[in-house]
PDB file of C-alpha atoms and ligand atoms in Angstrom:
ATOM      1  CA  MET A 264      -0.077   0.079  -0.040  1.00 94.00           C
ATOM      2  CA  SER A 265       1.310   3.538  -0.729  1.00 97.00           C
ATOM      3  CA  LYS A 266      -0.050   6.679   0.379  1.00 98.00           C
ATOM      4  CA  ALA A 267       0.495  10.304  -0.399  1.00 98.00           C
ATOM      5  CA  SER A 268      -1.375  13.654   0.779  1.00 98.00           C
ATOM      6  CA  ALA A 269      -1.175  17.236  -0.201  1.00 98.00           C
ATOM      7  CA  PRO A 270      -2.952  20.428   1.216  1.00 98.00           C
ATOM      8  CA  GLY A 271      -5.397  22.839  -0.061  1.00 98.00           C
ATOM      9  CA  LYS A 272      -4.031  26.513  -0.662  1.00 98.00           C
ATOM     10  CA  ILE A 273      -5.261  29.899  -0.883  1.00 98.00           C
ATOM     11  CA  ILE A 274      -4.174  32.857  -2.843  1.00 98.00           C
ATOM     12  CA  LEU A 275      -3.372  35.857  -0.754  1.00 98.00           C
ATOM     13  CA  PHE A 276      -2.775  38.382  -3.279  1.00 98.00           C
ATOM     14  CA  GLY A 277      -2.460  38.600  -7.142  1.00 98.00           C
ATOM     15  CA  GLU A 278      -5.286  36.316  -8.599  1.00 98.00           C
ATOM     16  CA  HIS A 279      -5.985  37.204 -12.331  1.00 98.00           C
ATOM     17  CA  ALA A 280      -3.316  39.596 -12.649  1.00 98.00           C
ATOM     18  CA  VAL A 281      -0.680  36.444 -12.218  1.00 98.00           C
ATOM     19  CA  VAL A 282      -2.283  35.126 -15.425  1.00 96.00           C
ATOM     20  CA  TYR A 283      -0.966  37.917 -17.202  1.00 97.00           C
ATOM     21  CA  GLY A 284       2.626  37.986 -15.791  1.00 97.00           C
ATOM     22  CA  GLN A 285       2.160  39.860 -12.633  1.00 98.00           C
ATOM     23  CA  PRO A 286       3.355  38.179  -9.022  1.00 98.00           C
ATOM     24  CA  ALA A 287       1.036  36.553  -6.929  1.00 98.00           C
ATOM     25  CA  LEU A 288       1.347  35.280  -3.088  1.00 98.00           C
ATOM     26  CA  ALA A 289      -0.291  31.859  -2.122  1.00 98.00           C
ATOM     27  CA  VAL A 290       0.008  29.932   1.148  1.00 98.00           C
ATOM     28  CA  PRO A 291      -0.826  26.256   2.030  1.00 98.00           C
ATOM     29  CA  VAL A 292      -3.941  25.364   4.096  1.00 98.00           C
ATOM     30  CA  THR A 293      -3.179  22.487   5.760  1.00 97.00           C
ATOM     31  CA  GLN A 294      -6.539  22.021   7.792  1.00 97.00           C
ATOM     32  CA  VAL A 295      -8.097  20.583   4.535  1.00 97.00           C
ATOM     33  CA  GLN A 296      -6.156  17.659   2.366  1.00 98.00           C
ATOM     34  CA  ALA A 297      -5.978  15.433  -0.457  1.00 98.00           C
ATOM     35  CA  GLU A 298      -5.223  11.827   0.162  1.00 98.00           C
ATOM     36  CA  VAL A 299      -4.396   9.346  -2.074  1.00 98.00           C
ATOM     37  CA  ARG A 300      -3.887   5.698  -1.259  1.00 98.00           C
ATOM     38  CA  ILE A 301      -2.813   2.806  -3.745  1.00 98.00           C
ATOM     39  CA  ASP A 302      -3.625  -0.812  -3.051  1.00 97.00           C
ATOM     40  CA  ARG A 303      -3.049  -4.095  -5.180  1.00 96.00           C
ATOM     41  CA  ILE A 304      -6.051  -5.852  -6.157  1.00 96.00           C
ATOM     42  CA  PHE A 305      -6.714  -9.199  -7.685  1.00 95.00           C
ATOM     43  CA  SER A 306      -8.376  -7.867 -10.855  1.00 92.00           C
ATOM     44  CA  ALA A 307      -6.724  -6.437 -13.819  1.00 94.00           C
ATOM     45  CA  GLY A 308      -6.493  -2.873 -14.859  1.00 95.00           C
ATOM     46  CA  ILE A 309      -6.739   0.341 -12.616  1.00 97.00           C
ATOM     47  CA  ARG A 310      -9.681   1.020 -10.616  1.00 97.00           C
ATOM     48  CA  VAL A 311     -10.426   4.594  -9.626  1.00 97.00           C
ATOM     49  CA  ASN A 312     -12.441   5.212  -6.479  1.00 97.00           C
ATOM     50  CA  ALA A 313     -13.278   8.736  -5.684  1.00 96.00           C
ATOM     51  CA  PRO A 314     -16.248   8.725  -3.115  1.00 95.00           C
ATOM     52  CA  ASN A 315     -16.343  12.546  -2.938  1.00 92.00           C
ATOM     53  CA  ILE A 316     -17.370  12.793  -6.590  1.00 92.00           C
ATOM     54  CA  GLN A 317     -19.260   9.353  -6.656  1.00 94.00           C
ATOM     55  CA  LEU A 318     -16.852   7.798  -9.061  1.00 95.00           C
ATOM     56  CA  ASN A 319     -15.770   4.367  -8.877  1.00 96.00           C
ATOM     57  CA  GLU A 320     -14.600   3.059 -12.159  1.00 95.00           C
ATOM     58  CA  LYS A 321     -11.939   1.458 -14.412  1.00 96.00           C
ATOM     59  CA  LEU A 322      -9.263   3.832 -15.705  1.00 95.00           C
ATOM     60  CA  ASP A 323      -9.921   2.534 -19.128  1.00 94.00           C
ATOM     61  CA  SER A 324     -13.540   3.502 -19.238  1.00 96.00           C
ATOM     62  CA  LEU A 325     -12.818   7.192 -18.226  1.00 96.00           C
ATOM     63  CA  ALA A 326     -12.365   9.671 -21.216  1.00 95.00           C
ATOM     64  CA  ALA A 327      -8.569  10.765 -21.899  1.00 91.00           C
ATOM     65  CA  SER A 328      -9.619  14.371 -20.710  1.00 91.00           C
ATOM     66  CA  HIS A 329     -10.862  13.198 -17.440  1.00 95.00           C
ATOM     67  CA  PRO A 330      -8.557  14.929 -14.932  1.00 94.00           C
ATOM     68  CA  LEU A 331      -8.012  11.781 -12.898  1.00 95.00           C
ATOM     69  CA  ALA A 332      -7.248   9.740 -15.918  1.00 95.00           C
ATOM     70  CA  ALA A 333      -5.145  12.301 -17.341  1.00 96.00           C
ATOM     71  CA  THR A 334      -3.134  12.569 -14.170  1.00 97.00           C
ATOM     72  CA  VAL A 335      -2.652   8.755 -13.889  1.00 97.00           C
ATOM     73  CA  ARG A 336      -1.510   8.454 -17.595  1.00 95.00           C
ATOM     74  CA  ASN A 337       0.634  11.475 -17.762  1.00 97.00           C
ATOM     75  CA  THR A 338       2.684  10.331 -14.281  1.00 98.00           C
ATOM     76  CA  LEU A 339       2.843   6.681 -15.925  1.00 97.00           C
ATOM     77  CA  ASP A 340       4.562   8.234 -19.139  1.00 96.00           C
ATOM     78  CA  ALA A 341       6.555  10.481 -17.208  1.00 96.00           C
ATOM     79  CA  LEU A 342       7.942   7.436 -15.304  1.00 97.00           C
ATOM     80  CA  ARG A 343       8.382   5.668 -18.596  1.00 96.00           C
ATOM     81  CA  VAL A 344       5.724   2.634 -17.204  1.00 96.00           C
ATOM     82  CA  ASP A 345       3.939   1.052 -20.127  1.00 90.00           C
ATOM     83  CA  SER A 346       1.255  -0.594 -18.068  1.00 87.00           C
ATOM     84  CA  LEU A 347      -0.019  -0.918 -14.735  1.00 94.00           C
ATOM     85  CA  SER A 348      -2.486  -3.442 -13.640  1.00 95.00           C
ATOM     86  CA  GLY A 349      -4.078  -4.913 -10.452  1.00 97.00           C
ATOM     87  CA  VAL A 350      -3.844  -1.627  -8.598  1.00 97.00           C
ATOM     88  CA  ALA A 351      -6.882   0.434  -7.071  1.00 98.00           C
ATOM     89  CA  ILE A 352      -6.451   3.942  -6.528  1.00 98.00           C
ATOM     90  CA  LEU A 353      -8.604   5.618  -3.673  1.00 98.00           C
ATOM     91  CA  ILE A 354      -8.792   9.380  -3.554  1.00 98.00           C
ATOM     92  CA  ARG A 355     -10.440  11.241  -0.522  1.00 98.00           C
ATOM     93  CA  SER A 356     -10.317  14.772  -0.111  1.00 97.00           C
ATOM     94  CA  SER A 357     -11.657  17.229   2.458  1.00 96.00           C
ATOM     95  CA  ILE A 358     -10.984  20.332   0.105  1.00 96.00           C
ATOM     96  CA  PRO A 359     -14.199  21.724  -1.172  1.00 91.00           C
ATOM     97  CA  VAL A 360     -14.320  21.918  -5.251  1.00 89.00           C
ATOM     98  CA  ALA A 361     -14.524  24.864  -7.213  1.00 85.00           C
ATOM     99  CA  SER A 362     -13.938  27.255  -4.384  1.00 89.00           C
ATOM    100  CA  GLY A 363     -10.422  28.428  -4.648  1.00 91.00           C
ATOM    101  CA  LEU A 364      -8.916  26.052  -2.238  1.00 96.00           C
ATOM    102  CA  GLY A 365      -6.974  24.154  -4.886  1.00 94.00           C
ATOM    103  CA  SER A 366      -8.731  20.936  -4.642  1.00 94.00           C
ATOM    104  CA  GLY A 367      -7.879  19.873  -8.197  1.00 94.00           C
ATOM    105  CA  ALA A 368      -4.279  20.607  -7.807  1.00 97.00           C
ATOM    106  CA  ALA A 369      -4.257  19.115  -4.388  1.00 98.00           C
ATOM    107  CA  VAL A 370      -5.551  15.624  -5.867  1.00 98.00           C
ATOM    108  CA  ALA A 371      -3.257  15.716  -8.747  1.00 98.00           C
ATOM    109  CA  VAL A 372      -0.060  16.225  -6.575  1.00 98.00           C
ATOM    110  CA  ALA A 373      -1.145  13.373  -3.970  1.00 98.00           C
ATOM    111  CA  THR A 374      -2.062  10.907  -7.046  1.00 98.00           C
ATOM    112  CA  ILE A 375       0.963  11.804  -8.585  1.00 98.00           C
ATOM    113  CA  ARG A 376       3.360  11.028  -5.512  1.00 98.00           C
ATOM    114  CA  ALA A 377       1.498   8.006  -4.544  1.00 98.00           C
ATOM    115  CA  LEU A 378       1.882   6.452  -7.772  1.00 98.00           C
ATOM    116  CA  ALA A 379       5.568   7.143  -7.797  1.00 98.00           C
ATOM    117  CA  THR A 380       5.865   5.838  -4.500  1.00 98.00           C
ATOM    118  CA  HIS A 381       3.797   2.549  -5.465  1.00 97.00           C
ATOM    119  CA  LEU A 382       6.251   2.207  -8.641  1.00 97.00           C
ATOM    120  CA  GLU A 383       9.238   2.825  -6.125  1.00 96.00           C
ATOM    121  CA  ARG A 384      10.335   5.609  -8.238  1.00 96.00           C
ATOM    122  CA  THR A 385      11.324   9.340  -7.473  1.00 94.00           C
ATOM    123  CA  LEU A 386      10.153  12.368  -8.909  1.00 97.00           C
ATOM    124  CA  THR A 387      11.435  15.634  -7.918  1.00 97.00           C
ATOM    125  CA  ASP A 388       9.040  18.484  -6.785  1.00 97.00           C
ATOM    126  CA  GLU A 389       9.789  20.274 -10.025  1.00 97.00           C
ATOM    127  CA  GLN A 390       8.367  17.163 -11.924  1.00 98.00           C
ATOM    128  CA  VAL A 391       5.432  16.608  -9.588  1.00 98.00           C
ATOM    129  CA  SER A 392       4.404  20.421  -9.953  1.00 98.00           C
ATOM    130  CA  ALA A 393       5.015  20.157 -13.880  1.00 97.00           C
ATOM    131  CA  LEU A 394       2.702  16.981 -13.933  1.00 98.00           C
ATOM    132  CA  ALA A 395      -0.158  18.565 -12.077  1.00 98.00           C
ATOM    133  CA  LEU A 396       0.015  21.824 -14.158  1.00 97.00           C
ATOM    134  CA  GLU A 397      -1.032  19.460 -16.981  1.00 96.00           C
ATOM    135  CA  THR A 398      -4.122  18.328 -14.793  1.00 95.00           C
ATOM    136  CA  GLU A 399      -4.799  21.975 -14.215  1.00 93.00           C
ATOM    137  CA  LYS A 400      -4.983  22.745 -18.080  1.00 93.00           C
ATOM    138  CA  LEU A 401      -7.928  20.322 -17.936  1.00 89.00           C
ATOM    139  CA  TYR A 402      -9.770  22.084 -15.049  1.00 83.00           C
ATOM    140  CA  HIS A 403      -8.738  25.737 -15.923  1.00 82.00           C
ATOM    141  CA  GLY A 404      -7.752  26.061 -19.545  1.00 82.00           C
ATOM    142  CA  THR A 405      -5.025  28.436 -18.988  1.00 87.00           C
ATOM    143  CA  PRO A 406      -3.916  28.165 -15.466  1.00 93.00           C
ATOM    144  CA  SER A 407      -1.022  30.468 -14.068  1.00 94.00           C
ATOM    145  CA  GLY A 408       0.556  27.418 -12.282  1.00 95.00           C
ATOM    146  CA  ILE A 409       0.288  28.872  -8.775  1.00 96.00           C
ATOM    147  CA  ASP A 410      -2.035  26.332  -7.364  1.00 96.00           C
ATOM    148  CA  ASN A 411       0.289  23.257  -8.532  1.00 97.00           C
ATOM    149  CA  THR A 412       3.206  25.177  -7.151  1.00 97.00           C
ATOM    150  CA  VAL A 413       1.848  25.959  -3.861  1.00 98.00           C
ATOM    151  CA  VAL A 414       0.495  22.482  -3.075  1.00 98.00           C
ATOM    152  CA  THR A 415       3.558  20.581  -4.498  1.00 98.00           C
ATOM    153  CA  TYR A 416       5.894  22.752  -2.202  1.00 98.00           C
ATOM    154  CA  ALA A 417       3.353  23.061   0.653  1.00 98.00           C
ATOM    155  CA  LYS A 418       5.062  26.319   1.542  1.00 98.00           C
ATOM    156  CA  PRO A 419       4.054  30.241   1.164  1.00 98.00           C
ATOM    157  CA  VAL A 420       5.169  31.154  -2.125  1.00 98.00           C
ATOM    158  CA  TYR A 421       5.971  34.267  -4.276  1.00 98.00           C
ATOM    159  CA  PHE A 422       4.771  33.213  -7.841  1.00 98.00           C
ATOM    160  CA  VAL A 423       5.519  34.692 -11.141  1.00 98.00           C
ATOM    161  CA  LYS A 424       4.275  32.525 -14.325  1.00 96.00           C
ATOM    162  CA  GLY A 425       7.071  30.736 -16.018  1.00 93.00           C
ATOM    163  CA  GLN A 426       9.758  31.829 -13.246  1.00 95.00           C
ATOM    164  CA  PRO A 427      11.411  29.422 -10.941  1.00 92.00           C
ATOM    165  CA  ILE A 428       9.369  29.226  -7.511  1.00 92.00           C
ATOM    166  CA  LYS A 429      10.576  31.657  -4.577  1.00 96.00           C
ATOM    167  CA  ILE A 430       9.645  30.548  -1.246  1.00 97.00           C
ATOM    168  CA  LEU A 431       8.228  33.348   0.870  1.00 97.00           C
ATOM    169  CA  ARG A 432      10.367  33.870   4.196  1.00 97.00           C
ATOM    170  CA  VAL A 433       7.523  34.747   6.640  1.00 98.00           C
ATOM    171  CA  LYS A 434       9.266  36.528   9.492  1.00 98.00           C
ATOM    172  CA  TYR A 435       6.554  36.623  11.850  1.00 98.00           C
ATOM    173  CA  PRO A 436       3.460  34.155  11.548  1.00 98.00           C
ATOM    174  CA  PHE A 437      -0.109  35.724  10.930  1.00 98.00           C
ATOM    175  CA  THR A 438      -3.567  34.395  10.860  1.00 98.00           C
ATOM    176  CA  ILE A 439      -6.142  34.460   8.016  1.00 98.00           C
ATOM    177  CA  VAL A 440      -9.761  33.672   8.351  1.00 98.00           C
ATOM    178  CA  ILE A 441     -11.409  31.799   5.301  1.00 98.00           C
ATOM    179  CA  GLY A 442     -14.808  32.270   4.632  1.00 98.00           C
ATOM    180  CA  ASP A 443     -16.754  30.136   2.170  1.00 97.00           C
ATOM    181  CA  THR A 444     -19.840  31.658   0.222  1.00 98.00           C
ATOM    182  CA  GLY A 445     -20.765  28.083  -0.551  1.00 97.00           C
ATOM    183  CA  ILE A 446     -21.444  28.816  -4.051  1.00 96.00           C
ATOM    184  CA  PRO A 447     -19.054  26.874  -6.593  1.00 93.00           C
ATOM    185  CA  ALA A 448     -17.626  28.997  -9.319  1.00 93.00           C
ATOM    186  CA  SER A 449     -15.653  27.955 -12.342  1.00 92.00           C
ATOM    187  CA  THR A 450     -12.318  29.607 -12.470  1.00 92.00           C
ATOM    188  CA  LYS A 451     -12.044  28.857 -16.267  1.00 92.00           C
ATOM    189  CA  ASP A 452     -15.168  31.158 -16.732  1.00 94.00           C
ATOM    190  CA  SER A 453     -13.887  33.969 -14.538  1.00 96.00           C
ATOM    191  CA  VAL A 454     -10.391  33.870 -16.288  1.00 95.00           C
ATOM    192  CA  ARG A 455     -12.324  34.062 -19.742  1.00 96.00           C
ATOM    193  CA  ASP A 456     -14.120  36.950 -18.898  1.00 97.00           C
ATOM    194  CA  VAL A 457     -11.394  38.902 -17.818  1.00 98.00           C
ATOM    195  CA  ARG A 458      -9.577  37.869 -21.209  1.00 97.00           C
ATOM    196  CA  VAL A 459     -12.738  39.365 -23.077  1.00 98.00           C
ATOM    197  CA  GLN A 460     -12.466  42.345 -20.961  1.00 98.00           C
ATOM    198  CA  HIS A 461      -8.775  42.938 -21.413  1.00 98.00           C
ATOM    199  CA  HIS A 462      -9.332  42.481 -25.030  1.00 98.00           C
ATOM    200  CA  LYS A 463     -11.887  45.552 -24.953  1.00 98.00           C
ATOM    201  CA  ARG A 464     -10.041  47.649 -22.877  1.00 98.00           C
ATOM    202  CA  PRO A 465      -6.300  46.696 -22.805  1.00 98.00           C
ATOM    203  CA  GLU A 466      -4.917  49.910 -21.482  1.00 98.00           C
ATOM    204  CA  ARG A 467      -7.376  49.829 -18.406  1.00 98.00           C
ATOM    205  CA  PHE A 468      -6.583  46.160 -17.680  1.00 98.00           C
ATOM    206  CA  GLU A 469      -3.269  46.572 -17.923  1.00 98.00           C
ATOM    207  CA  THR A 470      -3.001  49.379 -15.455  1.00 98.00           C
ATOM    208  CA  LEU A 471      -5.187  47.310 -13.075  1.00 98.00           C
ATOM    209  CA  PHE A 472      -2.710  44.269 -13.305  1.00 98.00           C
ATOM    210  CA  ALA A 473       0.152  46.229 -12.793  1.00 98.00           C
ATOM    211  CA  ALA A 474      -1.386  47.887  -9.778  1.00 98.00           C
ATOM    212  CA  ILE A 475      -2.265  44.566  -8.383  1.00 98.00           C
ATOM    213  CA  GLY A 476       1.168  43.363  -8.992  1.00 98.00           C
ATOM    214  CA  SER A 477       2.620  46.203  -7.061  1.00 98.00           C
ATOM    215  CA  ILE A 478       0.265  45.333  -4.266  1.00 98.00           C
ATOM    216  CA  ALA A 479       1.671  41.568  -4.384  1.00 98.00           C
ATOM    217  CA  ASN A 480       5.491  43.152  -4.175  1.00 98.00           C
ATOM    218  CA  THR A 481       4.448  45.503  -1.364  1.00 98.00           C
ATOM    219  CA  ALA A 482       2.833  42.555   0.514  1.00 98.00           C
ATOM    220  CA  ARG A 483       5.962  40.324   0.146  1.00 98.00           C
ATOM    221  CA  GLN A 484       7.937  43.100   1.577  1.00 98.00           C
ATOM    222  CA  LEU A 485       5.698  43.384   4.549  1.00 98.00           C
ATOM    223  CA  ILE A 486       5.590  39.585   4.974  1.00 98.00           C
ATOM    224  CA  GLU A 487       9.430  39.100   4.816  1.00 98.00           C
ATOM    225  CA  GLY A 488      10.016  42.264   6.715  1.00 98.00           C
ATOM    226  CA  GLY A 489       7.948  41.151   9.651  1.00 98.00           C
ATOM    227  CA  MET A 490       4.952  43.542   9.353  1.00 98.00           C
ATOM    228  CA  PRO A 491       2.281  41.448   8.445  1.00 98.00           C
ATOM    229  CA  GLU A 492      -0.165  43.390  10.434  1.00 96.00           C
ATOM    230  CA  SER A 493      -0.156  46.090   7.707  1.00 98.00           C
ATOM    231  CA  LEU A 494      -1.398  43.661   5.014  1.00 98.00           C
ATOM    232  CA  GLY A 495      -5.020  44.478   5.980  1.00 98.00           C
ATOM    233  CA  PRO A 496      -5.156  47.710   3.515  1.00 98.00           C
ATOM    234  CA  LEU A 497      -3.484  45.741   1.009  1.00 98.00           C
ATOM    235  CA  MET A 498      -6.210  43.327   0.956  1.00 98.00           C
ATOM    236  CA  ASP A 499      -9.066  46.213   0.777  1.00 98.00           C
ATOM    237  CA  GLU A 500      -7.471  47.644  -2.290  1.00 98.00           C
ATOM    238  CA  ASN A 501      -6.708  44.305  -3.817  1.00 98.00           C
ATOM    239  CA  HIS A 502     -10.459  43.506  -3.383  1.00 98.00           C
ATOM    240  CA  ALA A 503     -11.646  46.782  -5.000  1.00 98.00           C
ATOM    241  CA  MET A 504      -9.366  46.124  -8.053  1.00 98.00           C
ATOM    242  CA  LEU A 505     -10.878  42.808  -8.500  1.00 98.00           C
ATOM    243  CA  ARG A 506     -14.536  44.179  -7.931  1.00 98.00           C
ATOM    244  CA  SER A 507     -13.918  46.545 -10.740  1.00 98.00           C
ATOM    245  CA  MET A 508     -12.686  43.692 -13.038  1.00 98.00           C
ATOM    246  CA  LYS A 509     -16.121  42.178 -12.276  1.00 98.00           C
ATOM    247  CA  VAL A 510     -14.995  38.873 -10.840  1.00 98.00           C
ATOM    248  CA  SER A 511     -16.299  39.392  -7.333  1.00 98.00           C
ATOM    249  CA  SER A 512     -20.019  38.672  -6.324  1.00 98.00           C
ATOM    250  CA  PRO A 513     -22.653  40.136  -3.933  1.00 98.00           C
ATOM    251  CA  GLU A 514     -21.910  37.122  -1.889  1.00 98.00           C
ATOM    252  CA  LEU A 515     -18.063  37.601  -1.621  1.00 98.00           C
ATOM    253  CA  ASP A 516     -18.614  41.381  -0.991  1.00 98.00           C
ATOM    254  CA  HIS A 517     -21.122  40.902   1.829  1.00 98.00           C
ATOM    255  CA  LEU A 518     -18.624  38.567   3.464  1.00 98.00           C
ATOM    256  CA  VAL A 519     -15.782  40.781   3.080  1.00 98.00           C
ATOM    257  CA  ALA A 520     -17.866  43.546   4.551  1.00 98.00           C
ATOM    258  CA  ALA A 521     -18.799  41.380   7.524  1.00 98.00           C
ATOM    259  CA  ALA A 522     -15.245  40.418   8.172  1.00 98.00           C
ATOM    260  CA  ARG A 523     -14.282  44.102   8.389  1.00 98.00           C
ATOM    261  CA  GLU A 524     -17.285  44.887  10.591  1.00 98.00           C
ATOM    262  CA  GLY A 525     -16.445  41.728  12.791  1.00 98.00           C
ATOM    263  CA  GLY A 526     -12.783  42.913  13.391  1.00 98.00           C
ATOM    264  CA  ALA A 527     -10.598  41.920  10.561  1.00 98.00           C
ATOM    265  CA  LEU A 528      -7.735  44.162   9.330  1.00 98.00           C
ATOM    266  CA  GLY A 529      -8.408  43.758   5.856  1.00 98.00           C
ATOM    267  CA  ALA A 530     -10.212  41.492   3.496  1.00 98.00           C
ATOM    268  CA  LYS A 531     -10.602  40.255  -0.207  1.00 98.00           C
ATOM    269  CA  MET A 532     -11.953  37.634  -2.285  1.00 98.00           C
ATOM    270  CA  SER A 533      -9.660  34.748  -3.146  1.00 98.00           C
ATOM    271  CA  GLY A 534      -8.971  32.864  -6.529  1.00 96.00           C
ATOM    272  CA  GLY A 535     -11.147  32.827  -9.395  1.00 96.00           C
ATOM    273  CA  GLY A 536     -13.873  34.636  -7.807  1.00 97.00           C
ATOM    274  CA  ARG A 537     -17.643  34.935  -8.316  1.00 96.00           C
ATOM    275  CA  GLY A 538     -18.240  32.316  -5.633  1.00 97.00           C
ATOM    276  CA  GLY A 539     -15.867  30.058  -3.559  1.00 96.00           C
ATOM    277  CA  ASN A 540     -13.902  31.447  -0.652  1.00 97.00           C
ATOM    278  CA  MET A 541     -12.890  35.201   0.650  1.00 98.00           C
ATOM    279  CA  ILE A 542      -9.952  35.639   3.184  1.00 98.00           C
ATOM    280  CA  ALA A 543      -9.495  38.210   6.051  1.00 98.00           C
ATOM    281  CA  LEU A 544      -6.579  39.389   8.020  1.00 98.00           C
ATOM    282  CA  SER A 545      -6.861  38.939  11.673  1.00 98.00           C
ATOM    283  CA  GLN A 546      -5.256  39.334  14.890  1.00 98.00           C
ATOM    284  CA  VAL A 547      -4.932  35.969  16.462  1.00 97.00           C
ATOM    285  CA  SER A 548      -7.018  37.117  19.334  1.00 98.00           C
ATOM    286  CA  LYS A 549      -9.850  38.177  17.025  1.00 98.00           C
ATOM    287  CA  ALA A 550      -9.883  35.355  14.683  1.00 98.00           C
ATOM    288  CA  GLY A 551     -12.637  33.627  16.533  1.00 98.00           C
ATOM    289  CA  ALA A 552     -14.939  36.363  16.612  1.00 98.00           C
ATOM    290  CA  VAL A 553     -14.096  37.106  12.785  1.00 98.00           C
ATOM    291  CA  ALA A 554     -15.204  33.483  11.909  1.00 98.00           C
ATOM    292  CA  ARG A 555     -18.280  33.988  13.798  1.00 98.00           C
ATOM    293  CA  ALA A 556     -19.308  37.097  11.959  1.00 98.00           C
ATOM    294  CA  LEU A 557     -18.672  35.511   8.632  1.00 98.00           C
ATOM    295  CA  ARG A 558     -20.979  32.560   9.582  1.00 98.00           C
ATOM    296  CA  GLU A 559     -23.648  34.909  10.986  1.00 98.00           C
ATOM    297  CA  ALA A 560     -23.256  36.742   7.507  1.00 98.00           C
ATOM    298  CA  GLY A 561     -24.010  33.550   5.766  1.00 98.00           C
ATOM    299  CA  ALA A 562     -20.628  31.750   5.251  1.00 98.00           C
ATOM    300  CA  THR A 563     -20.992  27.908   5.037  1.00 98.00           C
ATOM    301  CA  ASN A 564     -17.634  27.143   6.254  1.00 97.00           C
ATOM    302  CA  THR A 565     -14.766  28.966   8.057  1.00 98.00           C
ATOM    303  CA  ILE A 566     -11.188  27.917   8.538  1.00 98.00           C
ATOM    304  CA  ILE A 567      -8.847  29.887  10.700  1.00 98.00           C
ATOM    305  CA  THR A 568      -5.282  29.166   9.297  1.00 98.00           C
ATOM    306  CA  LYS A 569      -1.746  30.237  10.349  1.00 98.00           C
ATOM    307  CA  VAL A 570       0.627  31.557   7.672  1.00 98.00           C
ATOM    308  CA  GLU A 571       4.325  30.635   8.434  1.00 97.00           C
TER     309      GLU A 571
HETATM  310  O1  PMV B 300      -9.785  29.472  -8.191  1.00 78.87           O
HETATM  311  P1  PMV B 300      -8.454  29.194  -7.799  1.00 78.87           P
HETATM  312  O2  PMV B 300      -7.963  29.361  -6.432  1.00 78.87           O
HETATM  313  O3  PMV B 300      -7.883  27.839  -8.476  1.00 78.87           O
HETATM  314  O4  PMV B 300      -7.437  30.315  -8.555  1.00 78.87           O
HETATM  315  C1  PMV B 300      -7.372  30.821  -9.544  1.00 78.87           C
HETATM  316  C2  PMV B 300      -6.160  32.039  -9.756  1.00 78.87           C
HETATM  317  C3  PMV B 300      -6.229  32.613 -11.214  1.00 78.87           C
HETATM  318  O5  PMV B 300      -5.421  33.782 -11.014  1.00 78.87           O
HETATM  319  C4  PMV B 300      -7.769  33.391 -11.391  1.00 78.87           C
HETATM  320  C5  PMV B 300      -6.036  31.857 -12.215  1.00 78.87           C
HETATM  321  C6  PMV B 300      -4.674  31.303 -12.404  1.00 78.87           C
HETATM  322  O6  PMV B 300      -4.540  30.195 -13.131  1.00 78.87           O
HETATM  323  O7  PMV B 300      -3.778  31.905 -11.877  1.00 78.87           O
END
């Protein structure tokens, strides 16, 4: 039996602009995990069992473009394994899907690592991340690569598309409260809508992307310089920019406002938007109150996570 797990993730700053080459910051969320276990079984072929999505099928019966099937096939190709038979792959995840918590990337990373372990082979983090990016393309179309990167390395990252990963050096830990609107939303759709708007008004969008990139750079300096409590206003500014790009939603705006009223130092939507999760920066002592305020305002789930 072989096992691997991977954490969820949340984007702190820079979503959408990161697709256009600007920097973004993202951190792992270890309170939620994807877990993959591989067992030998007495029947031919590869059985894939993912109870969360009511899937229990032979790999061969899944379409080549199915993200789970593609992850397994791409990994076997990368390991130069022609055929694998007599195994069951069990995929379980506590990461909500389509909510900006990196569920697709975490399932891919855990599957890739469990397969490599099962086959007694080693893949570098770089290889794991590159393979998970191929799966992300099936979910998102044109992913920047931030999700697979932060989930693979399971460390806070400063990410620029196409550039080698930089781990963020968090000088003093800080607390983030994550609130879920409970509304699943397609990142592929919101990324496409931003592309359409960018096409219509390139100058306005280039200016917005650059302003978001500059927020991400300032945030990095504050985090590495030991002033995380000053990130609040940057979150507020970043949220206003995402709103003007029309990727927020009334529910996200409502939770963002509730977090601020509940004592957060700043708040913003996170990820693709239109639904999914938002984040709020909070003093440790106020995190419980902020989470309560979010639930009272309609959040279907809250997670308090320490960034370190
Ligand atoms: O919705 P999420 O958390 O998977 O994040 C998407 C982040 C975007 O910047 C909107 C897209 C991307 O590929 O980076």
